[in-house]
Amino acid sequence: MPSAQEPQPNEAEGQSARASARRRLGKFDLSSQGPILGLILLAIVGTALNSDFASLANWMNVLTRTSFIGIIAVGMTFVIISGGIDLSVGSMVALIAGSIILVMNSLATHIDAPVLVVIVGMVVSLMMGAAFGTMHGLLITKGRIEPFIVTLGTLGTFRAVLTWLADGGAITLDFGLSQTYGPVYYGTLLGIPIPVWVFLGVAVIGTVLLRRTAFGRYVQAIGSNEQVARYAAVDVDRVKILTYAFLGLCVGIATLLYVPRLGSASPTTGLLWELEAIAAVIVGGTSFKGGSGRVTGTVIGAILLSVIGNILNLTSIISVHLNAAVQGIVIISVAFLQRRRP
């Protein structure tokens, strides 16, 4: 017979249920679930403030504009998880864009095949991105220079070279080539813009690489503890070089999608894109200290930041000039919530 101090059966079941609920709440991972909840909340607020926000055309516009930063952010996710950083991606975009426009304009004067010329320009964009990324990886691993220093140096170098090539102005794509190249940005497949499909493809590839391959496990192991990874026979230098090369390749993909949008490159092309890409990664739940993160979180983070700007553009609650300030507050808030993460 139970004593007066012991809980009765119904009371014991209630205590068990409450304990179970507390355990479930304890398992709630704010870093993984927070971005999607924030995006849903923003979608509700945006729809309440302006009915045009929920239109398909507006969402396609948001996703298309997100594609450039999102593709770069997928590559940046690998670099940050491995414990590195790349501050030069915006300047890299500018230099690659200017270079491939010069290449295509030059080829167009000798080859009467615009499609072939555009394909060559796209291949050059990918090759330049991968080469710049590999160069960063080699300087960091073999040169034993901190990633911050290497990419800070190339940040200024890339943009200065582009400014020199453009003679301080803009490099413009030949009009005939613009007509041929235009569908790469303005075209659609099944009603969805081409850049969005490419963004989705890069995100899927990034997710598989990070979660389903030995390379992805090595990247996370290096970010968690580089010395332990070395003791575990992981080729740390090779993996780091590959992460920067992958990021450079992502920059090349984003650039070949961006060039047909405006058909020109100037010293302001890609300005501050590096900060937007890093912000998307951090908002998406990847630890800035390395060791953990998700590509899906980065995708949501990039969309979330774009949605904030879109809501400000569609409403008059806050001046659009304060867009960066609002995004900054969101980034700081997420960093505050992550401060206790290992």
PDB file of C-alpha atoms in Angstrom, residues 100-304:
ATOM      1  CA  ILE A 100      35.313  36.599 -68.747  1.00  0.00           C
ATOM      2  CA  ILE A 101      33.642  39.616 -70.374  1.00  0.00           C
ATOM      3  CA  LEU A 102      37.018  40.621 -71.834  1.00  0.00           C
ATOM      4  CA  VAL A 103      37.629  37.038 -72.993  1.00  0.00           C
ATOM      5  CA  MET A 104      34.214  36.739 -74.634  1.00  0.00           C
ATOM      6  CA  ASN A 105      34.437  40.165 -76.317  1.00  0.00           C
ATOM      7  CA  SER A 106      37.856  39.224 -77.686  1.00  0.00           C
ATOM      8  CA  LEU A 107      36.703  35.813 -78.965  1.00  0.00           C
ATOM      9  CA  ALA A 108      33.610  37.339 -80.563  1.00  0.00           C
ATOM     10  CA  THR A 109      35.812  39.300 -82.968  1.00  0.00           C
ATOM     11  CA  HIS A 110      37.401  36.059 -84.266  1.00  0.00           C
ATOM     12  CA  ILE A 111      34.676  33.402 -83.843  1.00  0.00           C
ATOM     13  CA  ASP A 112      31.271  33.808 -85.450  1.00  0.00           C
ATOM     14  CA  ALA A 113      29.554  31.458 -83.006  1.00  0.00           C
ATOM     15  CA  PRO A 114      28.046  33.369 -80.039  1.00  0.00           C
ATOM     16  CA  VAL A 115      26.901  30.225 -78.224  1.00  0.00           C
ATOM     17  CA  LEU A 116      30.404  28.750 -78.340  1.00  0.00           C
ATOM     18  CA  VAL A 117      31.885  32.022 -77.128  1.00  0.00           C
ATOM     19  CA  VAL A 118      29.462  32.139 -74.181  1.00  0.00           C
ATOM     20  CA  ILE A 119      30.251  28.512 -73.280  1.00  0.00           C
ATOM     21  CA  VAL A 120      33.973  29.307 -73.306  1.00  0.00           C
ATOM     22  CA  GLY A 121      33.320  32.296 -71.032  1.00  0.00           C
ATOM     23  CA  MET A 122      31.382  30.126 -68.578  1.00  0.00           C
ATOM     24  CA  VAL A 123      34.152  27.519 -68.508  1.00  0.00           C
ATOM     25  CA  VAL A 124      36.740  30.246 -67.896  1.00  0.00           C
ATOM     26  CA  SER A 125      34.611  31.504 -64.985  1.00  0.00           C
ATOM     27  CA  LEU A 126      34.626  28.058 -63.355  1.00  0.00           C
ATOM     28  CA  MET A 127      38.349  27.578 -63.957  1.00  0.00           C
ATOM     29  CA  MET A 128      39.256  30.989 -62.535  1.00  0.00           C
ATOM     30  CA  GLY A 129      37.113  30.411 -59.445  1.00  0.00           C
ATOM     31  CA  ALA A 130      38.631  26.992 -58.774  1.00  0.00           C
ATOM     32  CA  ALA A 131      42.157  28.357 -59.402  1.00  0.00           C
ATOM     33  CA  PHE A 132      41.714  31.290 -57.009  1.00  0.00           C
ATOM     34  CA  GLY A 133      40.265  28.990 -54.361  1.00  0.00           C
ATOM     35  CA  THR A 134      43.136  26.528 -54.754  1.00  0.00           C
ATOM     36  CA  MET A 135      45.613  29.398 -54.492  1.00  0.00           C
ATOM     37  CA  HIS A 136      44.019  30.430 -51.197  1.00  0.00           C
ATOM     38  CA  GLY A 137      44.233  26.859 -49.918  1.00  0.00           C
ATOM     39  CA  LEU A 138      47.891  26.521 -50.842  1.00  0.00           C
ATOM     40  CA  LEU A 139      48.859  29.846 -49.245  1.00  0.00           C
ATOM     41  CA  ILE A 140      47.016  28.880 -46.037  1.00  0.00           C
ATOM     42  CA  THR A 141      48.290  25.298 -45.745  1.00  0.00           C
ATOM     43  CA  LYS A 142      51.718  25.284 -47.407  1.00  0.00           C
ATOM     44  CA  GLY A 143      52.487  28.951 -46.768  1.00  0.00           C
ATOM     45  CA  ARG A 144      51.313  28.714 -43.130  1.00  0.00           C
ATOM     46  CA  ILE A 145      49.489  32.056 -43.364  1.00  0.00           C
ATOM     47  CA  GLU A 146      46.265  32.713 -41.485  1.00  0.00           C
ATOM     48  CA  PRO A 147      43.130  32.541 -43.692  1.00  0.00           C
ATOM     49  CA  PHE A 148      42.070  36.015 -42.535  1.00  0.00           C
ATOM     50  CA  ILE A 149      45.370  37.524 -43.710  1.00  0.00           C
ATOM     51  CA  VAL A 150      45.479  35.665 -47.053  1.00  0.00           C
ATOM     52  CA  THR A 151      41.930  36.512 -48.081  1.00  0.00           C
ATOM     53  CA  LEU A 152      42.137  40.070 -46.746  1.00  0.00           C
ATOM     54  CA  GLY A 153      45.124  40.563 -49.050  1.00  0.00           C
ATOM     55  CA  THR A 154      43.417  39.072 -52.090  1.00  0.00           C
ATOM     56  CA  LEU A 155      40.249  41.051 -51.310  1.00  0.00           C
ATOM     57  CA  GLY A 156      42.089  44.243 -52.188  1.00  0.00           C
ATOM     58  CA  THR A 157      44.189  42.658 -54.936  1.00  0.00           C
ATOM     59  CA  PHE A 158      41.283  41.190 -56.914  1.00  0.00           C
ATOM     60  CA  ARG A 159      39.276  44.425 -56.881  1.00  0.00           C
ATOM     61  CA  ALA A 160      42.327  46.558 -57.697  1.00  0.00           C
ATOM     62  CA  VAL A 161      43.134  44.386 -60.748  1.00  0.00           C
ATOM     63  CA  LEU A 162      39.514  44.629 -61.942  1.00  0.00           C
ATOM     64  CA  THR A 163      39.605  48.417 -61.503  1.00  0.00           C
ATOM     65  CA  TRP A 164      42.829  48.511 -63.537  1.00  0.00           C
ATOM     66  CA  LEU A 165      41.375  46.334 -66.296  1.00  0.00           C
ATOM     67  CA  ALA A 166      38.290  48.565 -66.442  1.00  0.00           C
ATOM     68  CA  ASP A 167      40.424  51.725 -66.264  1.00  0.00           C
ATOM     69  CA  GLY A 168      38.294  52.864 -63.341  1.00  0.00           C
ATOM     70  CA  GLY A 169      35.040  52.463 -65.265  1.00  0.00           C
ATOM     71  CA  ALA A 170      33.031  49.446 -66.382  1.00  0.00           C
ATOM     72  CA  ILE A 171      33.694  46.506 -68.695  1.00  0.00           C
ATOM     73  CA  THR A 172      30.632  45.877 -70.865  1.00  0.00           C
ATOM     74  CA  LEU A 173      29.679  42.700 -72.682  1.00  0.00           C
ATOM     75  CA  ASP A 174      29.181  42.880 -76.453  1.00  0.00           C
ATOM     76  CA  PHE A 175      25.499  43.502 -77.259  1.00  0.00           C
ATOM     77  CA  GLY A 176      25.189  40.455 -79.490  1.00  0.00           C
ATOM     78  CA  LEU A 177      26.679  38.227 -76.797  1.00  0.00           C
ATOM     79  CA  SER A 178      24.317  39.749 -74.225  1.00  0.00           C
ATOM     80  CA  GLN A 179      21.360  38.574 -76.297  1.00  0.00           C
ATOM     81  CA  THR A 180      22.811  35.046 -76.423  1.00  0.00           C
ATOM     82  CA  TYR A 181      23.883  34.971 -72.766  1.00  0.00           C
ATOM     83  CA  GLY A 182      20.677  36.548 -71.369  1.00  0.00           C
ATOM     84  CA  PRO A 183      18.613  33.329 -70.981  1.00  0.00           C
ATOM     85  CA  VAL A 184      21.177  31.967 -68.492  1.00  0.00           C
ATOM     86  CA  TYR A 185      19.795  34.521 -66.002  1.00  0.00           C
ATOM     87  CA  TYR A 186      16.391  35.499 -67.392  1.00  0.00           C
ATOM     88  CA  GLY A 187      15.355  32.063 -68.697  1.00  0.00           C
ATOM     89  CA  THR A 188      13.055  29.667 -66.836  1.00  0.00           C
ATOM     90  CA  LEU A 189      12.574  25.906 -66.608  1.00  0.00           C
ATOM     91  CA  LEU A 190       9.102  24.682 -65.580  1.00  0.00           C
ATOM     92  CA  GLY A 191       8.320  28.260 -64.596  1.00  0.00           C
ATOM     93  CA  ILE A 192      11.279  28.523 -62.209  1.00  0.00           C
ATOM     94  CA  PRO A 193      14.226  30.834 -63.061  1.00  0.00           C
ATOM     95  CA  ILE A 194      17.446  29.096 -64.125  1.00  0.00           C
ATOM     96  CA  PRO A 195      19.523  30.621 -61.243  1.00  0.00           C
ATOM     97  CA  VAL A 196      17.123  29.072 -58.718  1.00  0.00           C
ATOM     98  CA  TRP A 197      17.592  25.618 -60.280  1.00  0.00           C
ATOM     99  CA  VAL A 198      21.360  26.040 -60.175  1.00  0.00           C
ATOM    100  CA  PHE A 199      21.170  27.198 -56.539  1.00  0.00           C
ATOM    101  CA  LEU A 200      19.115  24.106 -55.690  1.00  0.00           C
ATOM    102  CA  GLY A 201      21.588  21.833 -57.493  1.00  0.00           C
ATOM    103  CA  VAL A 202      24.600  23.318 -55.705  1.00  0.00           C
ATOM    104  CA  ALA A 203      22.811  23.018 -52.346  1.00  0.00           C
ATOM    105  CA  VAL A 204      22.001  19.343 -52.971  1.00  0.00           C
ATOM    106  CA  ILE A 205      25.592  18.589 -54.004  1.00  0.00           C
ATOM    107  CA  GLY A 206      26.889  20.446 -50.943  1.00  0.00           C
ATOM    108  CA  THR A 207      24.549  18.536 -48.641  1.00  0.00           C
ATOM    109  CA  VAL A 208      25.618  15.175 -50.056  1.00  0.00           C
ATOM    110  CA  LEU A 209      29.307  16.118 -49.841  1.00  0.00           C
ATOM    111  CA  LEU A 210      29.011  17.238 -46.231  1.00  0.00           C
ATOM    112  CA  ARG A 211      26.758  14.512 -44.877  1.00  0.00           C
ATOM    113  CA  ARG A 212      27.414  11.454 -47.043  1.00  0.00           C
ATOM    114  CA  THR A 213      31.109  11.471 -47.906  1.00  0.00           C
ATOM    115  CA  ALA A 214      34.397  10.973 -46.090  1.00  0.00           C
ATOM    116  CA  PHE A 215      35.422  14.438 -47.271  1.00  0.00           C
ATOM    117  CA  GLY A 216      32.510  15.987 -45.372  1.00  0.00           C
ATOM    118  CA  ARG A 217      33.400  14.076 -42.209  1.00  0.00           C
ATOM    119  CA  TYR A 218      37.019  15.180 -42.508  1.00  0.00           C
ATOM    120  CA  VAL A 219      35.956  18.828 -42.889  1.00  0.00           C
ATOM    121  CA  GLN A 220      33.950  18.624 -39.654  1.00  0.00           C
ATOM    122  CA  ALA A 221      36.711  16.734 -37.852  1.00  0.00           C
ATOM    123  CA  ILE A 222      39.293  19.373 -38.788  1.00  0.00           C
ATOM    124  CA  GLY A 223      37.000  22.150 -37.603  1.00  0.00           C
ATOM    125  CA  SER A 224      36.371  20.379 -34.289  1.00  0.00           C
ATOM    126  CA  ASN A 225      40.016  19.691 -33.495  1.00  0.00           C
ATOM    127  CA  GLU A 226      42.712  19.930 -36.152  1.00  0.00           C
ATOM    128  CA  GLN A 227      45.392  18.189 -34.101  1.00  0.00           C
ATOM    129  CA  VAL A 228      43.163  15.220 -33.315  1.00  0.00           C
ATOM    130  CA  ALA A 229      42.297  15.000 -37.017  1.00  0.00           C
ATOM    131  CA  ARG A 230      46.027  14.853 -37.850  1.00  0.00           C
ATOM    132  CA  TYR A 231      46.529  12.082 -35.273  1.00  0.00           C
ATOM    133  CA  ALA A 232      43.635  10.241 -36.956  1.00  0.00           C
ATOM    134  CA  ALA A 233      45.636  10.224 -40.215  1.00  0.00           C
ATOM    135  CA  VAL A 234      43.442  12.822 -41.926  1.00  0.00           C
ATOM    136  CA  ASP A 235      45.334  14.680 -44.662  1.00  0.00           C
ATOM    137  CA  VAL A 236      44.442  18.072 -43.197  1.00  0.00           C
ATOM    138  CA  ASP A 237      46.249  20.193 -45.813  1.00  0.00           C
ATOM    139  CA  ARG A 238      44.631  18.375 -48.732  1.00  0.00           C
ATOM    140  CA  VAL A 239      41.145  18.667 -47.223  1.00  0.00           C
ATOM    141  CA  LYS A 240      41.613  22.375 -46.503  1.00  0.00           C
ATOM    142  CA  ILE A 241      42.819  23.042 -50.057  1.00  0.00           C
ATOM    143  CA  LEU A 242      39.766  21.218 -51.409  1.00  0.00           C
ATOM    144  CA  THR A 243      37.390  23.273 -49.243  1.00  0.00           C
ATOM    145  CA  TYR A 244      38.800  26.547 -50.598  1.00  0.00           C
ATOM    146  CA  ALA A 245      38.807  25.157 -54.151  1.00  0.00           C
ATOM    147  CA  PHE A 246      35.139  24.177 -53.747  1.00  0.00           C
ATOM    148  CA  LEU A 247      34.314  27.675 -52.489  1.00  0.00           C
ATOM    149  CA  GLY A 248      36.161  29.177 -55.473  1.00  0.00           C
ATOM    150  CA  LEU A 249      34.189  26.913 -57.818  1.00  0.00           C
ATOM    151  CA  CYS A 250      30.949  28.121 -56.197  1.00  0.00           C
ATOM    152  CA  VAL A 251      32.093  31.729 -56.767  1.00  0.00           C
ATOM    153  CA  GLY A 252      32.708  30.872 -60.435  1.00  0.00           C
ATOM    154  CA  ILE A 253      29.192  29.412 -60.750  1.00  0.00           C
ATOM    155  CA  ALA A 254      27.616  32.480 -59.108  1.00  0.00           C
ATOM    156  CA  THR A 255      29.592  34.766 -61.418  1.00  0.00           C
ATOM    157  CA  LEU A 256      28.604  33.027 -64.653  1.00  0.00           C
ATOM    158  CA  LEU A 257      24.958  33.431 -63.566  1.00  0.00           C
ATOM    159  CA  TYR A 258      25.471  37.074 -62.560  1.00  0.00           C
ATOM    160  CA  VAL A 259      27.192  38.376 -65.725  1.00  0.00           C
ATOM    161  CA  PRO A 260      24.134  38.122 -68.042  1.00  0.00           C
ATOM    162  CA  ARG A 261      22.037  40.026 -65.505  1.00  0.00           C
ATOM    163  CA  LEU A 262      23.732  43.381 -66.115  1.00  0.00           C
ATOM    164  CA  GLY A 263      26.189  42.491 -68.886  1.00  0.00           C
ATOM    165  CA  SER A 264      28.969  44.483 -67.258  1.00  0.00           C
ATOM    166  CA  ALA A 265      31.487  44.506 -64.416  1.00  0.00           C
ATOM    167  CA  SER A 266      32.720  47.520 -62.470  1.00  0.00           C
ATOM    168  CA  PRO A 267      34.724  48.214 -59.276  1.00  0.00           C
ATOM    169  CA  THR A 268      31.447  48.024 -57.302  1.00  0.00           C
ATOM    170  CA  THR A 269      30.482  44.561 -58.593  1.00  0.00           C
ATOM    171  CA  GLY A 270      30.100  42.049 -55.759  1.00  0.00           C
ATOM    172  CA  LEU A 271      30.716  44.721 -53.129  1.00  0.00           C
ATOM    173  CA  LEU A 272      30.213  43.292 -49.593  1.00  0.00           C
ATOM    174  CA  TRP A 273      29.076  39.922 -50.964  1.00  0.00           C
ATOM    175  CA  GLU A 274      31.603  38.262 -48.672  1.00  0.00           C
ATOM    176  CA  LEU A 275      29.821  39.642 -45.620  1.00  0.00           C
ATOM    177  CA  GLU A 276      26.417  38.582 -46.925  1.00  0.00           C
ATOM    178  CA  ALA A 277      27.680  35.044 -47.601  1.00  0.00           C
ATOM    179  CA  ILE A 278      29.266  34.747 -44.155  1.00  0.00           C
ATOM    180  CA  ALA A 279      26.083  36.135 -42.566  1.00  0.00           C
ATOM    181  CA  ALA A 280      23.948  33.542 -44.374  1.00  0.00           C
ATOM    182  CA  VAL A 281      26.188  30.759 -43.053  1.00  0.00           C
ATOM    183  CA  ILE A 282      26.088  32.021 -39.459  1.00  0.00           C
ATOM    184  CA  VAL A 283      22.347  32.758 -39.485  1.00  0.00           C
ATOM    185  CA  GLY A 284      21.841  29.249 -40.863  1.00  0.00           C
ATOM    186  CA  GLY A 285      23.279  27.752 -37.681  1.00  0.00           C
ATOM    187  CA  THR A 286      26.873  26.929 -38.642  1.00  0.00           C
ATOM    188  CA  SER A 287      29.267  27.494 -35.772  1.00  0.00           C
ATOM    189  CA  PHE A 288      31.682  30.325 -36.540  1.00  0.00           C
ATOM    190  CA  LYS A 289      34.267  28.384 -34.496  1.00  0.00           C
ATOM    191  CA  GLY A 290      34.012  25.472 -36.929  1.00  0.00           C
ATOM    192  CA  GLY A 291      33.252  21.806 -36.432  1.00  0.00           C
ATOM    193  CA  SER A 292      29.526  21.796 -37.118  1.00  0.00           C
ATOM    194  CA  GLY A 293      27.028  23.169 -39.579  1.00  0.00           C
ATOM    195  CA  ARG A 294      24.499  22.340 -42.262  1.00  0.00           C
ATOM    196  CA  VAL A 295      24.111  23.345 -45.893  1.00  0.00           C
ATOM    197  CA  THR A 296      20.325  23.358 -45.540  1.00  0.00           C
ATOM    198  CA  GLY A 297      20.665  25.867 -42.699  1.00  0.00           C
ATOM    199  CA  THR A 298      22.821  28.065 -44.926  1.00  0.00           C
ATOM    200  CA  VAL A 299      20.196  27.972 -47.691  1.00  0.00           C
ATOM    201  CA  ILE A 300      17.495  29.028 -45.234  1.00  0.00           C
ATOM    202  CA  GLY A 301      19.782  31.704 -43.789  1.00  0.00           C
ATOM    203  CA  ALA A 302      20.412  33.203 -47.236  1.00  0.00           C
ATOM    204  CA  ILE A 303      16.679  33.231 -48.039  1.00  0.00           C
ATOM    205  CA  LEU A 304      15.857  34.683 -44.607  1.00  0.00           C
TER     206      LEU A 304
END
